[in-house]
CSV table of C-alpha atoms in Angstrom, one decimal:
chain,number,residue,atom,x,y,z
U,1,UNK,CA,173.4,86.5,7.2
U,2,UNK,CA,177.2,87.8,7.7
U,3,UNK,CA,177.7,84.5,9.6
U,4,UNK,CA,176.7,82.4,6.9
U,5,UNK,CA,179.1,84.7,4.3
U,6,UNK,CA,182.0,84.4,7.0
U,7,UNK,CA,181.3,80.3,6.9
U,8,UNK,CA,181.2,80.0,3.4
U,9,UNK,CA,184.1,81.8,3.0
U,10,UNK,CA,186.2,79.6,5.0
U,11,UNK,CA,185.6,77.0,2.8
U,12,UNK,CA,187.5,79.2,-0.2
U,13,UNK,CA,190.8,79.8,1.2
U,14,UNK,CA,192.0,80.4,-2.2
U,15,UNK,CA,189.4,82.8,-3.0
U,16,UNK,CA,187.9,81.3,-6.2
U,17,UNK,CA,184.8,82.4,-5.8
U,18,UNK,CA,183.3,78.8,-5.8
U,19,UNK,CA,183.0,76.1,-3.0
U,20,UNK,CA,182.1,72.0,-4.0
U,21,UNK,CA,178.5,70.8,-3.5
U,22,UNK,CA,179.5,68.6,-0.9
U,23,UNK,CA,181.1,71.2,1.6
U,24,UNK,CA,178.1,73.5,0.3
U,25,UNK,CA,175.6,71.2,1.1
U,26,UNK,CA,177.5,69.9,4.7
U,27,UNK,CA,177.4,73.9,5.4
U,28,UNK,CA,173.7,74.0,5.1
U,29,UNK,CA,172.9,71.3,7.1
U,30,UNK,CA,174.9,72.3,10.2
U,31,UNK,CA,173.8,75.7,10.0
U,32,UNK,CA,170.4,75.7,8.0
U,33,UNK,CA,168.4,76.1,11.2
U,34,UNK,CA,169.6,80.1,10.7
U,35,UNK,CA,168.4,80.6,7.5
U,36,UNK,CA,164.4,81.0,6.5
U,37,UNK,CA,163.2,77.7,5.7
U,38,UNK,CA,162.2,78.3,2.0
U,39,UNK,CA,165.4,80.4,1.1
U,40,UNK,CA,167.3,77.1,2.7
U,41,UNK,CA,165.1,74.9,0.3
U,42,UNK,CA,165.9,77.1,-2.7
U,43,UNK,CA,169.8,76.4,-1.7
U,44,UNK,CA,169.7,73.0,-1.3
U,45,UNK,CA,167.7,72.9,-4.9
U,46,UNK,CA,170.8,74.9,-6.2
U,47,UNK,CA,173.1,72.5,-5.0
U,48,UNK,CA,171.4,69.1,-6.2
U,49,UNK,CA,170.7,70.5,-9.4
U,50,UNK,CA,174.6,71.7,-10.5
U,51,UNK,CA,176.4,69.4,-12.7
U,52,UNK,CA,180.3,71.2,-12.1
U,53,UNK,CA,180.5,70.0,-8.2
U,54,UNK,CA,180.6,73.5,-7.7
U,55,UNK,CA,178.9,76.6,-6.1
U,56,UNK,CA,179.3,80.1,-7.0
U,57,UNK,CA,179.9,82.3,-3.9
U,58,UNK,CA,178.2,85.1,-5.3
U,59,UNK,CA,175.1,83.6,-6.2
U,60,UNK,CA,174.8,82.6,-2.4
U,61,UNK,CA,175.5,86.3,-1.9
U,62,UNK,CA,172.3,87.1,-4.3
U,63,UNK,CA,169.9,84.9,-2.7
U,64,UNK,CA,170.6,86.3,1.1
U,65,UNK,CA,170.4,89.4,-0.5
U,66,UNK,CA,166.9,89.0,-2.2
U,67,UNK,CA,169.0,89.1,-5.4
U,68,UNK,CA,168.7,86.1,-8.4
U,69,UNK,CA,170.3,86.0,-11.3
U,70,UNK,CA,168.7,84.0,-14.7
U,71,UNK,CA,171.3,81.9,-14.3
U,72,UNK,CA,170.8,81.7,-10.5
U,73,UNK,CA,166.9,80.4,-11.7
U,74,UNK,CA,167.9,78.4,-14.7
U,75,UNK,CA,170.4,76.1,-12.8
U,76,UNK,CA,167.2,75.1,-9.8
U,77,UNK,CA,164.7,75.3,-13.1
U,78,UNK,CA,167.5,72.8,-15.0
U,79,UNK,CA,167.7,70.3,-11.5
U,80,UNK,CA,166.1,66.8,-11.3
U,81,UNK,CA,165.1,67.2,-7.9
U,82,UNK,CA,161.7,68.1,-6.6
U,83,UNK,CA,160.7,70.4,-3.5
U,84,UNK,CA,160.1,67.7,-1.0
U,85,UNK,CA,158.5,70.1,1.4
U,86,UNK,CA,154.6,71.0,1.3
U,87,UNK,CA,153.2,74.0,-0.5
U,88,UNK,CA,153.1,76.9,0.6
U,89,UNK,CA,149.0,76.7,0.0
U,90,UNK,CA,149.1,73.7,2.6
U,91,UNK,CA,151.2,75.7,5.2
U,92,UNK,CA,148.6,76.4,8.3
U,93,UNK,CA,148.8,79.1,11.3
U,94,UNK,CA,149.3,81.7,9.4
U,95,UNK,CA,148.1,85.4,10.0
U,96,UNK,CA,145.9,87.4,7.8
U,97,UNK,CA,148.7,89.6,6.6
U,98,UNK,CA,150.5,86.3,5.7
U,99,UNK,CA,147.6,84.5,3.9
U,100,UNK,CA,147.2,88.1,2.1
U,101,UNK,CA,150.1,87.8,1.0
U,102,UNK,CA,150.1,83.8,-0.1
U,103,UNK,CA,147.0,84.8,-1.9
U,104,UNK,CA,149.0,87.2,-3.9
U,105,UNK,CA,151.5,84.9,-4.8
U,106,UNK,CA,149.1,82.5,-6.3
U,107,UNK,CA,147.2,84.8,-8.0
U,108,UNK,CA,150.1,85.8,-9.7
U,109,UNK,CA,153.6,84.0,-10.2
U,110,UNK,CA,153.5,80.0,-12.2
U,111,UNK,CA,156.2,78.6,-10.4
U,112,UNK,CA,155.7,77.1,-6.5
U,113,UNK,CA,159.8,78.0,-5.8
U,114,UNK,CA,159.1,82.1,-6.8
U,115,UNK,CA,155.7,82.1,-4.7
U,116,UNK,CA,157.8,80.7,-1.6
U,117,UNK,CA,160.4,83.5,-2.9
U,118,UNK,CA,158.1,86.0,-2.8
U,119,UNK,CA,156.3,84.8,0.4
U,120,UNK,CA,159.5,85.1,2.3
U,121,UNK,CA,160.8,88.6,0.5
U,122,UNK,CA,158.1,90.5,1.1
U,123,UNK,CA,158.0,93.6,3.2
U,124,UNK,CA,155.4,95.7,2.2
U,125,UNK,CA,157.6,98.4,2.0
U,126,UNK,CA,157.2,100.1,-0.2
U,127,UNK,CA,153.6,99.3,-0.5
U,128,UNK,CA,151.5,99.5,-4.0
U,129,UNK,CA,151.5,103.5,-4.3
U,130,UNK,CA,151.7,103.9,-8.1
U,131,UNK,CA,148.1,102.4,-8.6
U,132,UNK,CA,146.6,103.4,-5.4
U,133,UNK,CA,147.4,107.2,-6.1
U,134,UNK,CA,146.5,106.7,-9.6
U,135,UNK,CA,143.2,105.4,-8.1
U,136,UNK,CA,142.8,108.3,-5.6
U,137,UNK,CA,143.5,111.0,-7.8
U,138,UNK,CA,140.9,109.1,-10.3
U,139,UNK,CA,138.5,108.9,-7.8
U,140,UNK,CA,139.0,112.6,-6.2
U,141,UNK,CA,138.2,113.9,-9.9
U,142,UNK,CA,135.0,111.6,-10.1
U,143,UNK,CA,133.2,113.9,-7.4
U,144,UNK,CA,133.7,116.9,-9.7
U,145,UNK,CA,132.5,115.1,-12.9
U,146,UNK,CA,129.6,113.5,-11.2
U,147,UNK,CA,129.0,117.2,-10.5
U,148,UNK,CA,129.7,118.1,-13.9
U,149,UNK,CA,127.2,116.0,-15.3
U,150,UNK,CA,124.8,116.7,-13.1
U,151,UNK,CA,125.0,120.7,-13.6
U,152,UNK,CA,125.4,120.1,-17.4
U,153,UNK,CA,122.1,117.4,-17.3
U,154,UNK,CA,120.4,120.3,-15.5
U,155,UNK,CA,121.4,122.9,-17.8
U,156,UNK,CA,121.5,121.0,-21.1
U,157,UNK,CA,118.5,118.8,-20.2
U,158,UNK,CA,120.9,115.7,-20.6
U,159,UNK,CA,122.1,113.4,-18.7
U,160,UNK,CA,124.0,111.1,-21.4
U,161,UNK,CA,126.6,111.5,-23.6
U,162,UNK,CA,127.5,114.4,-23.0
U,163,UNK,CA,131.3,113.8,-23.3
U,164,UNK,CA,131.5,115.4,-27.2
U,165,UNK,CA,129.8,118.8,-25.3
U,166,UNK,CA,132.4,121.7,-25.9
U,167,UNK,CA,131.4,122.4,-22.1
U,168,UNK,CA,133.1,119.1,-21.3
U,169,UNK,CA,135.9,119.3,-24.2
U,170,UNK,CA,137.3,122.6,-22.8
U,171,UNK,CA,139.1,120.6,-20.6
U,172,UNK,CA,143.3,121.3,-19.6
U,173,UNK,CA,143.9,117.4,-19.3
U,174,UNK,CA,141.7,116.1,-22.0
U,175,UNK,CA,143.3,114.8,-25.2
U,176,UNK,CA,141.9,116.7,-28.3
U,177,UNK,CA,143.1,116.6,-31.9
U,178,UNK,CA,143.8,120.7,-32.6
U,179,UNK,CA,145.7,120.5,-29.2
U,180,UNK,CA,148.0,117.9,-29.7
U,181,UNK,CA,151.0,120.1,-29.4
U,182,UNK,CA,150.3,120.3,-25.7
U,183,UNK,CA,152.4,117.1,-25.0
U,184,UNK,CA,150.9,116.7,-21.4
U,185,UNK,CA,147.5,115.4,-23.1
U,186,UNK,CA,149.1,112.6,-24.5
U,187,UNK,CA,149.2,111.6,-20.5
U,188,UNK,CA,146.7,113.6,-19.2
U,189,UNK,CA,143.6,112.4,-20.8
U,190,UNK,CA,143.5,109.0,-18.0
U,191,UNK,CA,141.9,111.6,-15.3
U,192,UNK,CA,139.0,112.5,-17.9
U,193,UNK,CA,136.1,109.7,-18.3
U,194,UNK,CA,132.9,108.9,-21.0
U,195,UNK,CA,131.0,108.3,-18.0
U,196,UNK,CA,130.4,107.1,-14.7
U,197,UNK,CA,130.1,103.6,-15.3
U,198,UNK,CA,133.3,104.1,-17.8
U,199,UNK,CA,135.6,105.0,-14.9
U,200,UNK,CA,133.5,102.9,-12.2
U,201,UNK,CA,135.1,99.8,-14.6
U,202,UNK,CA,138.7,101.0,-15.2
U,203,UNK,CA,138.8,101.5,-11.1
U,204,UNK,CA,137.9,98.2,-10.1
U,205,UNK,CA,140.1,96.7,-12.9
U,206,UNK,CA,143.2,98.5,-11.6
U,207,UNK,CA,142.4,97.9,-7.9
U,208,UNK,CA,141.8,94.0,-8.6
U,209,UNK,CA,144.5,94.0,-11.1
U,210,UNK,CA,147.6,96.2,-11.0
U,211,UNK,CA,147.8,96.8,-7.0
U,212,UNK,CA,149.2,92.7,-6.9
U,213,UNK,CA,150.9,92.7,-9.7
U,214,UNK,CA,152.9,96.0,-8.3
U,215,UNK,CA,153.1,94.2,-4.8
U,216,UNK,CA,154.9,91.4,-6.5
U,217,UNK,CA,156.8,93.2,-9.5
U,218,UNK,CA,156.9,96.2,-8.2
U,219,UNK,CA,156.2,99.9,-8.6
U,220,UNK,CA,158.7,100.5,-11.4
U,221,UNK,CA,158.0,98.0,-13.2
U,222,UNK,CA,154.1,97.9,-13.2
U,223,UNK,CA,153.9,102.1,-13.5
U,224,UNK,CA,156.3,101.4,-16.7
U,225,UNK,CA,153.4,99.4,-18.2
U,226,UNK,CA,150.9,101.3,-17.4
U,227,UNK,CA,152.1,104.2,-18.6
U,228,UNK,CA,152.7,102.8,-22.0
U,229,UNK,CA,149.8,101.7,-22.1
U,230,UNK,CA,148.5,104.8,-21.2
U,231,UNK,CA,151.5,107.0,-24.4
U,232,UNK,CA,150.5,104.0,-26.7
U,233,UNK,CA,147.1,104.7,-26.5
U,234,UNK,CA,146.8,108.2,-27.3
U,235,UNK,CA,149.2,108.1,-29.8
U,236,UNK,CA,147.3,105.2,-31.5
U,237,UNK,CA,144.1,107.8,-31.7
U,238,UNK,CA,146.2,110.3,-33.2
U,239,UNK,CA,147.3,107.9,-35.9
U,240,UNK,CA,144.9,105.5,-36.4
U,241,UNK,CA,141.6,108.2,-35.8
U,242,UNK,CA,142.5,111.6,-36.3
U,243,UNK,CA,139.4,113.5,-35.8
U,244,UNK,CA,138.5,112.5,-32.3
U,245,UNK,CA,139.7,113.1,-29.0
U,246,UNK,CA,140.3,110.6,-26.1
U,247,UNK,CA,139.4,110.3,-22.5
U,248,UNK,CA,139.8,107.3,-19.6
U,249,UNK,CA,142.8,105.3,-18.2
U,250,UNK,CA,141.7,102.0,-20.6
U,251,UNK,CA,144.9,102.2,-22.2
U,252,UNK,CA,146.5,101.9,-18.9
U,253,UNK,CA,144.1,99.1,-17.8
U,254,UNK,CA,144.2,97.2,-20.8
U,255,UNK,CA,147.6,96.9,-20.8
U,256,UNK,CA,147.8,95.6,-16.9
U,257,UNK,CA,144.9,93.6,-17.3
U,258,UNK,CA,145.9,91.9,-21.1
U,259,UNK,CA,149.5,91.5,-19.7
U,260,UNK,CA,148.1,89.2,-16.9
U,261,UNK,CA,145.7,87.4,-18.8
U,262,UNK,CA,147.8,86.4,-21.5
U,263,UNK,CA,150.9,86.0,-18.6
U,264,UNK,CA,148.3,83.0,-17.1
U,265,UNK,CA,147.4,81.3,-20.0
U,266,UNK,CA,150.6,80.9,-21.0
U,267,UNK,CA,151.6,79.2,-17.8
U,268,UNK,CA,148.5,77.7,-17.4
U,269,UNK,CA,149.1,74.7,-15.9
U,270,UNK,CA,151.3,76.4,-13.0
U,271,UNK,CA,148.7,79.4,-12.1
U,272,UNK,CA,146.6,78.0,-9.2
U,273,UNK,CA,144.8,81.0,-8.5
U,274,UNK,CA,141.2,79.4,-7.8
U,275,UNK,CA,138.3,79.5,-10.4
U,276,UNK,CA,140.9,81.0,-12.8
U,277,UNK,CA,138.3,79.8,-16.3
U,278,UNK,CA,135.8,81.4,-14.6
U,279,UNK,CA,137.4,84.2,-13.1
U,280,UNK,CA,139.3,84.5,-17.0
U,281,UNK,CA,135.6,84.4,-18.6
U,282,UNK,CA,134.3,87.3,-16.4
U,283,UNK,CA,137.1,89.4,-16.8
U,284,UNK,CA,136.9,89.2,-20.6
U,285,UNK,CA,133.6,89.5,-21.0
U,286,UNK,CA,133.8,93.0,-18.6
U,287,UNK,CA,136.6,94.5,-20.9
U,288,UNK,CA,134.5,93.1,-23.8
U,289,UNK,CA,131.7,94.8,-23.2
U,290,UNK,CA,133.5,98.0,-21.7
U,291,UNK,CA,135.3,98.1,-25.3
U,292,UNK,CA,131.8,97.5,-27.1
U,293,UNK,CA,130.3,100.3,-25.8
U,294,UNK,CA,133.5,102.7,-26.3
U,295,UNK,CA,133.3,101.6,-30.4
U,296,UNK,CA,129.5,102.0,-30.3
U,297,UNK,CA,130.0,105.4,-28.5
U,298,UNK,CA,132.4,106.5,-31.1
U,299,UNK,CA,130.3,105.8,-33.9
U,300,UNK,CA,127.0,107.2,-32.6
U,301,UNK,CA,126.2,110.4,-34.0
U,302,UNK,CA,127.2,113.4,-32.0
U,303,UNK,CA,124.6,115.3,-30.3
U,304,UNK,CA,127.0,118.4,-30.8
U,305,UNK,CA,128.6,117.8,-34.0
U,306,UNK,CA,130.9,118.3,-35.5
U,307,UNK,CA,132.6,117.3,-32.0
U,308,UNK,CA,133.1,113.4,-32.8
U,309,UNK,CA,132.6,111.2,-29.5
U,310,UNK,CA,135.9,109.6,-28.2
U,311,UNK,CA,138.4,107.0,-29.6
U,312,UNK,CA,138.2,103.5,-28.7
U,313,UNK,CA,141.8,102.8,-30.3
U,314,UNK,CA,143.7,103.7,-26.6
U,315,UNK,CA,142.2,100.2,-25.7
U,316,UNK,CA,143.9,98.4,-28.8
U,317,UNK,CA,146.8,100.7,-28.2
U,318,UNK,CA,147.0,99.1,-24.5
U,319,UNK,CA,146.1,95.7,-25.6
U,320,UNK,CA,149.3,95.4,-27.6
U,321,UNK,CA,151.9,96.7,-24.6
U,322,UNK,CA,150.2,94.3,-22.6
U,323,UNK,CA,150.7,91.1,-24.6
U,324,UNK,CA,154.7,92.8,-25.4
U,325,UNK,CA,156.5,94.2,-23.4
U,326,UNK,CA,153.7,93.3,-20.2
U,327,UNK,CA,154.1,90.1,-20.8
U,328,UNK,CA,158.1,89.9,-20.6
U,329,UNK,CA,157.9,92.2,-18.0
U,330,UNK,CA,155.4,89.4,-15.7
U,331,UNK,CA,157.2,86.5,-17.4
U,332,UNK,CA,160.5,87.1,-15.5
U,333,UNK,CA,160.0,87.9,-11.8
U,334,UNK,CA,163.0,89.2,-10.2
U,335,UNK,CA,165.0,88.9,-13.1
U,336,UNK,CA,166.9,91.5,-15.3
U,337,UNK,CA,165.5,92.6,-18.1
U,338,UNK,CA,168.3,93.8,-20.0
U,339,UNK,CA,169.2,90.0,-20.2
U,340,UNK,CA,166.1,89.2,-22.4
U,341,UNK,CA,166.4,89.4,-25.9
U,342,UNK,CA,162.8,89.6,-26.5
U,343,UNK,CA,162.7,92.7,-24.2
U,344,UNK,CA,164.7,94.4,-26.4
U,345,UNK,CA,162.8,93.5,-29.7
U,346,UNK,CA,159.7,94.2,-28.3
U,347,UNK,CA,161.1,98.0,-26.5
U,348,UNK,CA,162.8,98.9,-29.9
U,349,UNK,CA,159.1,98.3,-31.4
U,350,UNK,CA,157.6,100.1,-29.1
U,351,UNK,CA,160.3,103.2,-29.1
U,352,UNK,CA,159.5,102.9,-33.1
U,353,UNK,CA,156.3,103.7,-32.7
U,354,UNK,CA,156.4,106.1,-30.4
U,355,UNK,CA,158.7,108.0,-32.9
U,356,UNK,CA,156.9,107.0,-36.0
U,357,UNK,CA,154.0,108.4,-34.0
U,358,UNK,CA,155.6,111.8,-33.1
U,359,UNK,CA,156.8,112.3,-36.6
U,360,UNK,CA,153.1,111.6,-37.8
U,361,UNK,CA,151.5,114.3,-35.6
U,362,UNK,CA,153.9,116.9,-36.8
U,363,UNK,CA,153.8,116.1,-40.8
U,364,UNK,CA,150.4,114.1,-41.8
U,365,UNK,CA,148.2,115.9,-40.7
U,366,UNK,CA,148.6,119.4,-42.4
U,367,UNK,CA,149.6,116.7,-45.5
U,368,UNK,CA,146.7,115.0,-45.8
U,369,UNK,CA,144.2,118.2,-45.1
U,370,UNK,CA,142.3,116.5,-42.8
U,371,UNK,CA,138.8,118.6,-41.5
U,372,UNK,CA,139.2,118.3,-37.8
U,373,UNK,CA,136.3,119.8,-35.3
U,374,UNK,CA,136.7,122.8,-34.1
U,375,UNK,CA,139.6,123.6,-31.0
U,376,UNK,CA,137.1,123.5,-27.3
């Protein structure tokens, strides 16, 4: 790489900052043998597609660095000419690590010039560790509520729906209405579950669903999601349904998982993940059905009233980070975030909410008088 920058700088003695396509392009086809075949593509893209006769030195400096700007994408995006090399789906010999990886990029980025990017860029290092530890710990705590259920089904003589039990609601991470000044609930409440089957689902989804998209986007990115998903959610419950308390990670999930969805069918015609109608059908009809049984849970009356059974507004609270700010966030792969205008309009919303939100739990509800069930 500091070859290639010593090169191109010879071709700038007066230190412009830009070099003419035709010495660019001479450059890369004496020396392109050095660079990795798809980064060399992506440069010779750059260079067919400017219209000034010129190249900016520091966008080469980007590209070896694993760096691109918008403007960096929108000039190769802009360009008339076509990769004339095969896809990357066609490339054969590759090792399972490698066609892990390939599957990866197809399952999640549109555009054949970022899956090559990505393909190349990738180090595994770091790997995926928000959601798997957000799995692990979820799992670790599903031994103890298995035996929680089990020991209250023994002692209560039953084995359902047993979440709205004040057994079950004396809980330190649960969400709960009267304990809503303990600010740690409003995160909390993701290790706590309905059921079984209710965190069985929310597992799969994040394993199948947010460990690629934080091996392509990234742990920052993907953990910033989720966990608005995850604030959104519980604050929707203490606007939107005041008397009940919340448990599970679906506002997390929903957020990853609508996010994607909505991020391939609006670049449908570039996603070439396989079976994507069918594998789009099953996955909707899974958080369909997981969402129809948390409404029908919360309206079924409560074995222990006046405890209500949980909220199902965290899912509509994740659903609508996932199709906002998810969306932007999958939308623009390796580029900066600040530079999108509807990143701002859609983080101002959600920052207005949040404080709309906070404002509401301190104020409305000694306002409106509400009868909420008893403190666990």
């Amino acid at each position: 790489m500091d070859k290639c920058m010593k090169r191109l700088a010879k071709f700038d003695p007066d230190n412009t900052g830009y070099i003419s396509t035709e010495k660019f392009r001479s450059l890369l086809q004496r020396h392109g043998s050095e660079l990795d075949p798809h980064k060399l593509e992506v440069l010779l893209a750059l260079a067919d597609s400017n219209s000034e006769g010129r190249i900016c030195y520091q966008d080469f400096v980007n590209l070896m660095s694993n760096k691109r700007s918008n403007s960096f994408r929108q000039a190769i995006l802009q360009g008339n000419r076509r990769l004339c090399s095969k896809a990357l789906l066609e490339e054969t010999g590759l090792s399972l690590s490698q066609r892990l990886i390939r599957h990866v990029a197809y399952e999640t980025l549109p555009r054949e010039i970022d899956r090559k990017w990505y393909y190349d860029s990738y180090t595994c290092c770091p790997p995926p560790w928000f959601m798997i530890t957000i799995t692990i710990v979820e799992a670790t705590k599903r031994y103890f509520l298995v035996a929680f259920f089990l020991y209250n089904g023994v002692v209560l003589d039953r084995f359902v729906l047993q979440v709205s039990h004040p057994l079950y609601l004396k809980n330190a991470l649960l969400y709960h209405p009267q304990l809503r000044a303990q600010a740690w609930r409003y995160l909390t409440y993701i290790f706590m579950h309905a059921g079984i089957e209710h965190l069985g689902l929310n597992v799969v989804l994040q394993l199948l669903v947010g460990v690629p998209l934080e091996m392509v986007h990234g742990a920052a990115r993907i953990s910033f999601v989720y966990v608005a998903g995850v604030v959104a959610g519980s604050l929707a419950v203490s606007v939107a349904d005041m008397r009940a308390p919340v448990v599970g990670s679906s506002g997390g999930v929903y957020a990853l998982v609508s996010a994607h969805l909505a991020n391939i069918v609006m670049n449908w015609s570039g996603m070439k993940c396989q079976f994507k109608l069918l594998r789009m059908a099953v996955a909707l009809i899974c958080m369909s059905f997981e969402f129809g049984r948390a409404v029908w849970l919360r309206f079924h009356p409560s074995a222990y009233p006046p405890c209500p059974h949980p909220s199902f507004m965290a899912h509509l609270g994740g659903v609508m980070v996932g199709i906002t700010l998810g969306v932007i966030i999958l939308r623009n792969y390796e580029q900066r975030l600040q530079d999108q205008t509807l990143w701002w309009i859609f983080l101002s919303i959600y920052v207005i909410f949040v404080l709309f939100a906070i404002f509401w739990n301190i104020f409305a509800y000694s306002l409106l008088d509400l009868k909420l069930p008893p403190p666990p």
